[in-house]
Amino acid sequence: MPTITSEHLHTLLASTDRGAALVVVGGRAAVVPGDPGRGDGPEDAMVITTRDAVIAELDTGANEEQIEALAQRLDTALDSLGG
């Protein structure tokens, strides 16, 4: 079962917090307000991506297939790190 799913990206994109980030804490992915890399979230959070980075990666008219593909790439990258 993947750690990062398209649902996580949808939640991240729906956030009104421009600093929102997708993080992994204790092996679970979550969307948190603010950027934990700046000290705005859990200390042990591994930042996977930010809302702004996902927006930049995807076209404004991104479809579900593109979002799912990005989720799979992020999940594969996390797996390669041992996450």
Tab-separated table of N, CA and C in Angstrom:
chain	number	residue	atom	x	y	z
A	1	MET	N	0.847	-1.184	0.000
A	1	MET	CA	0.000	0.000	0.000
A	1	MET	C	0.892	1.248	0.000
A	2	PRO	N	0.623	2.182	-0.888
A	2	PRO	CA	1.466	3.381	-0.971
A	2	PRO	C	1.299	4.284	0.258
A	3	THR	N	2.371	4.966	0.592
A	3	THR	CA	2.334	5.941	1.681
A	3	THR	C	1.724	7.244	1.185
A	4	ILE	N	2.071	7.636	-0.036
A	4	ILE	CA	1.576	8.878	-0.623
A	4	ILE	C	0.591	8.535	-1.733
A	5	THR	N	-0.589	9.138	-1.652
A	5	THR	CA	-1.634	8.868	-2.634
A	5	THR	C	-2.106	10.171	-3.280
A	6	SER	N	-2.895	10.019	-4.303
A	6	SER	CA	-3.450	11.206	-4.954
A	6	SER	C	-4.349	11.984	-3.997
A	7	GLU	N	-4.968	11.302	-3.035
A	7	GLU	CA	-5.807	11.998	-2.054
A	7	GLU	C	-4.979	12.988	-1.238
A	8	HIS	N	-3.745	12.609	-0.907
A	8	HIS	CA	-2.869	13.538	-0.194
A	8	HIS	C	-2.613	14.792	-1.035
A	9	LEU	N	-2.385	14.596	-2.328
A	9	LEU	CA	-2.127	15.744	-3.198
A	9	LEU	C	-3.369	16.613	-3.358
A	10	HIS	N	-4.535	15.987	-3.430
A	10	HIS	CA	-5.775	16.761	-3.510
A	10	HIS	C	-5.958	17.600	-2.241
A	11	THR	N	-5.671	17.011	-1.093
A	11	THR	CA	-5.778	17.742	0.173
A	11	THR	C	-4.794	18.898	0.203
A	12	LEU	N	-3.582	18.642	-0.247
A	12	LEU	CA	-2.559	19.680	-0.284
A	12	LEU	C	-2.976	20.825	-1.212
A	13	LEU	N	-3.460	20.487	-2.393
A	13	LEU	CA	-3.882	21.509	-3.352
A	13	LEU	C	-5.097	22.297	-2.868
A	14	ALA	N	-5.947	21.666	-2.075
A	14	ALA	CA	-7.147	22.326	-1.568
A	14	ALA	C	-6.851	23.237	-0.383
A	15	SER	N	-5.664	23.126	0.180
A	15	SER	CA	-5.312	23.934	1.339
A	15	SER	C	-5.279	25.414	0.965
A	16	THR	N	-5.790	26.238	1.864
A	16	THR	CA	-5.731	27.682	1.651
A	16	THR	C	-4.439	28.260	2.213
A	17	ASP	N	-3.659	27.431	2.894
A	17	ASP	CA	-2.375	27.855	3.463
A	17	ASP	C	-1.299	27.700	2.396
A	18	ARG	N	-0.780	28.809	1.922
A	18	ARG	CA	0.244	28.757	0.868
A	18	ARG	C	1.502	28.039	1.324
A	19	GLY	N	1.726	27.936	2.610
A	19	GLY	CA	2.905	27.261	3.127
A	19	GLY	C	2.670	25.799	3.472
A	20	ALA	N	1.494	25.272	3.130
A	20	ALA	CA	1.170	23.888	3.471
A	20	ALA	C	2.163	22.924	2.831
A	21	ALA	N	2.405	21.812	3.525
A	21	ALA	CA	3.358	20.823	3.041
A	21	ALA	C	2.815	19.414	3.244
A	22	LEU	N	3.242	18.522	2.382
A	22	LEU	CA	2.978	17.098	2.541
A	22	LEU	C	4.195	16.518	3.235
A	23	VAL	N	3.976	15.923	4.402
A	23	VAL	CA	5.075	15.393	5.193
A	23	VAL	C	4.815	13.929	5.531
A	24	VAL	N	5.860	13.264	5.959
A	24	VAL	CA	5.730	11.914	6.505
A	24	VAL	C	6.252	11.967	7.924
A	25	VAL	N	5.411	11.528	8.848
A	25	VAL	CA	5.767	11.459	10.264
A	25	VAL	C	5.398	10.065	10.745
A	26	GLY	N	6.371	9.353	11.276
A	26	GLY	CA	6.094	8.014	11.783
A	26	GLY	C	5.564	7.066	10.728
A	27	GLY	N	6.012	7.244	9.487
A	27	GLY	CA	5.602	6.356	8.406
A	27	GLY	C	4.261	6.690	7.792
A	28	ARG	N	3.638	7.778	8.233
A	28	ARG	CA	2.334	8.172	7.693
A	28	ARG	C	2.433	9.537	7.031
A	29	ALA	N	1.785	9.654	5.887
A	29	ALA	CA	1.761	10.930	5.175
A	29	ALA	C	0.631	11.792	5.717
A	30	ALA	N	0.895	13.093	5.769
A	30	ALA	CA	-0.114	14.043	6.224
A	30	ALA	C	0.167	15.400	5.625
A	31	VAL	N	-0.877	16.176	5.461
A	31	VAL	CA	-0.742	17.560	5.016
A	31	VAL	C	-0.791	18.424	6.265
A	32	VAL	N	0.213	19.278	6.405
A	32	VAL	CA	0.297	20.154	7.576
A	32	VAL	C	0.382	21.603	7.122
A	33	PRO	N	-0.170	22.509	7.933
A	33	PRO	CA	-0.037	23.923	7.598
A	33	PRO	C	1.389	24.382	7.856
A	34	GLY	N	1.826	25.338	7.096
A	34	GLY	CA	3.192	25.831	7.272
A	34	GLY	C	4.206	24.847	6.752
A	35	ASP	N	5.442	25.254	6.692
A	35	ASP	CA	6.536	24.412	6.204
A	35	ASP	C	7.345	23.912	7.387
A	36	PRO	N	7.263	22.607	7.706
A	36	PRO	CA	8.012	22.071	8.836
A	36	PRO	C	9.516	22.285	8.713
A	37	GLY	N	9.994	22.443	7.490
A	37	GLY	CA	11.413	22.713	7.280
A	37	GLY	C	11.834	24.056	7.854
A	38	ARG	N	10.863	24.932	8.086
A	38	ARG	CA	11.137	26.240	8.689
A	38	ARG	C	10.786	26.241	10.173
A	39	GLY	N	10.488	25.070	10.731
A	39	GLY	CA	10.138	24.993	12.139
A	39	GLY	C	8.661	25.217	12.401
A	40	ASP	N	7.820	25.118	11.364
A	40	ASP	CA	6.391	25.361	11.519
A	40	ASP	C	5.582	24.097	11.787
A	41	GLY	N	6.214	22.948	11.926
A	41	GLY	CA	5.465	21.701	12.111
A	41	GLY	C	6.218	20.743	12.994
A	42	PRO	N	5.805	19.464	12.962
A	42	PRO	CA	6.461	18.457	13.795
A	42	PRO	C	7.958	18.375	13.495
A	43	GLU	N	8.766	18.283	14.547
A	43	GLU	CA	10.222	18.253	14.372
A	43	GLU	C	10.707	17.056	13.574
A	44	ASP	N	10.019	15.899	13.734
A	44	ASP	CA	10.471	14.688	13.056
A	44	ASP	C	9.809	14.484	11.694
A	45	ALA	N	9.163	15.517	11.172
A	45	ALA	CA	8.487	15.410	9.885
A	45	ALA	C	9.486	15.487	8.742
A	46	MET	N	9.331	14.577	7.781
A	46	MET	CA	10.128	14.617	6.557
A	46	MET	C	9.260	15.284	5.494
A	47	VAL	N	9.689	16.429	5.031
A	47	VAL	CA	8.919	17.152	4.016
A	47	VAL	C	9.084	16.441	2.679
A	48	ILE	N	7.959	16.073	2.084
A	48	ILE	CA	7.958	15.419	0.781
A	48	ILE	C	7.815	16.458	-0.325
A	49	THR	N	6.862	17.362	-0.152
A	49	THR	CA	6.652	18.441	-1.111
A	49	THR	C	5.798	19.519	-0.468
A	50	THR	N	5.733	20.651	-1.125
A	50	THR	CA	4.911	21.747	-0.641
A	50	THR	C	3.788	22.019	-1.629
A	51	ARG	N	2.811	22.769	-1.177
A	51	ARG	CA	1.691	23.135	-2.034
A	51	ARG	C	2.195	23.883	-3.270
A	52	ASP	N	3.072	24.850	-3.057
A	52	ASP	CA	3.590	25.630	-4.184
A	52	ASP	C	4.362	24.760	-5.175
A	53	ALA	N	5.119	23.791	-4.678
A	53	ALA	CA	5.887	22.906	-5.560
A	53	ALA	C	4.961	22.039	-6.411
A	54	VAL	N	3.871	21.569	-5.824
A	54	VAL	CA	2.919	20.746	-6.582
A	54	VAL	C	2.234	21.598	-7.646
A	55	ILE	N	1.850	22.813	-7.279
A	55	ILE	CA	1.221	23.713	-8.249
A	55	ILE	C	2.177	23.983	-9.408
A	56	ALA	N	3.452	24.190	-9.097
A	56	ALA	CA	4.444	24.438	-10.140
A	56	ALA	C	4.658	23.205	-11.018
A	57	GLU	N	4.563	22.025	-10.429
A	57	GLU	CA	4.777	20.769	-11.159
A	57	GLU	C	3.618	20.456	-12.106
A	58	LEU	N	2.421	20.735	-11.645
A	58	LEU	CA	1.227	20.401	-12.419
A	58	LEU	C	0.719	21.623	-13.165
A	59	ASP	N	0.154	21.402	-14.317
A	59	ASP	CA	-0.530	22.478	-15.022
A	59	ASP	C	-1.774	22.848	-14.227
A	60	THR	N	-2.243	24.059	-14.392
A	60	THR	CA	-3.439	24.471	-13.665
A	60	THR	C	-4.634	23.610	-14.035
A	61	GLY	N	-4.632	23.036	-15.196
A	61	GLY	CA	-5.713	22.159	-15.614
A	61	GLY	C	-5.379	20.692	-15.448
A	62	ALA	N	-4.553	20.369	-14.463
A	62	ALA	CA	-4.109	18.986	-14.252
A	62	ALA	C	-5.304	18.057	-14.073
A	63	ASN	N	-5.213	16.917	-14.714
A	63	ASN	CA	-6.278	15.939	-14.564
A	63	ASN	C	-5.879	14.884	-13.531
A	64	GLU	N	-6.805	14.005	-13.233
A	64	GLU	CA	-6.584	12.989	-12.204
A	64	GLU	C	-5.401	12.087	-12.556
A	65	GLU	N	-5.222	11.801	-13.821
A	65	GLU	CA	-4.106	10.941	-14.252
A	65	GLU	C	-2.760	11.589	-13.912
A	66	GLN	N	-2.637	12.887	-14.137
A	66	GLN	CA	-1.391	13.599	-13.825
A	66	GLN	C	-1.147	13.653	-12.312
A	67	ILE	N	-2.199	13.850	-11.550
A	67	ILE	CA	-2.074	13.888	-10.089
A	67	ILE	C	-1.672	12.516	-9.566
A	68	GLU	N	-2.283	11.464	-10.087
A	68	GLU	CA	-1.943	10.101	-9.675
A	68	GLU	C	-0.492	9.780	-10.035
A	69	ALA	N	-0.050	10.187	-11.213
A	69	ALA	CA	1.336	9.936	-11.632
A	69	ALA	C	2.321	10.647	-10.706
A	70	LEU	N	2.013	11.884	-10.322
A	70	LEU	CA	2.888	12.607	-9.400
A	70	LEU	C	2.910	11.924	-8.040
A	71	ALA	N	1.769	11.483	-7.575
A	71	ALA	CA	1.714	10.768	-6.287
A	71	ALA	C	2.576	9.506	-6.336
A	72	GLN	N	2.515	8.782	-7.430
A	72	GLN	CA	3.326	7.572	-7.578
A	72	GLN	C	4.806	7.902	-7.601
A	73	ARG	N	5.193	8.978	-8.289
A	73	ARG	CA	6.610	9.370	-8.319
A	73	ARG	C	7.104	9.764	-6.920
A	74	LEU	N	6.282	10.511	-6.197
A	74	LEU	CA	6.672	10.901	-4.832
A	74	LEU	C	6.766	9.691	-3.916
A	75	ASP	N	5.828	8.756	-4.070
A	75	ASP	CA	5.854	7.550	-3.245
A	75	ASP	C	7.078	6.689	-3.557
A	76	THR	N	7.415	6.581	-4.826
A	76	THR	CA	8.608	5.817	-5.231
A	76	THR	C	9.866	6.471	-4.681
A	77	ALA	N	9.931	7.794	-4.743
A	77	ALA	CA	11.095	8.510	-4.188
A	77	ALA	C	11.193	8.278	-2.687
A	78	LEU	N	10.080	8.290	-2.005
A	78	LEU	CA	10.080	8.035	-0.550
A	78	LEU	C	10.561	6.620	-0.274
A	79	ASP	N	10.063	5.653	-1.034
A	79	ASP	CA	10.502	4.263	-0.850
A	79	ASP	C	12.004	4.115	-1.052
A	80	SER	N	12.552	4.857	-2.011
A	80	SER	CA	13.986	4.743	-2.285
A	80	SER	C	14.823	5.309	-1.126
A	81	LEU	N	14.197	6.167	-0.319
A	81	LEU	CA	14.873	6.713	0.858
A	81	LEU	C	14.712	5.815	2.086
A	82	GLY	N	13.882	4.790	1.917
A	82	GLY	CA	13.640	3.882	3.041
A	82	GLY	C	12.478	4.333	3.906
A	83	GLY	N	11.615	5.209	3.351
A	83	GLY	CA	10.481	5.740	4.094
A	83	GLY	C	9.360	4.854	4.042
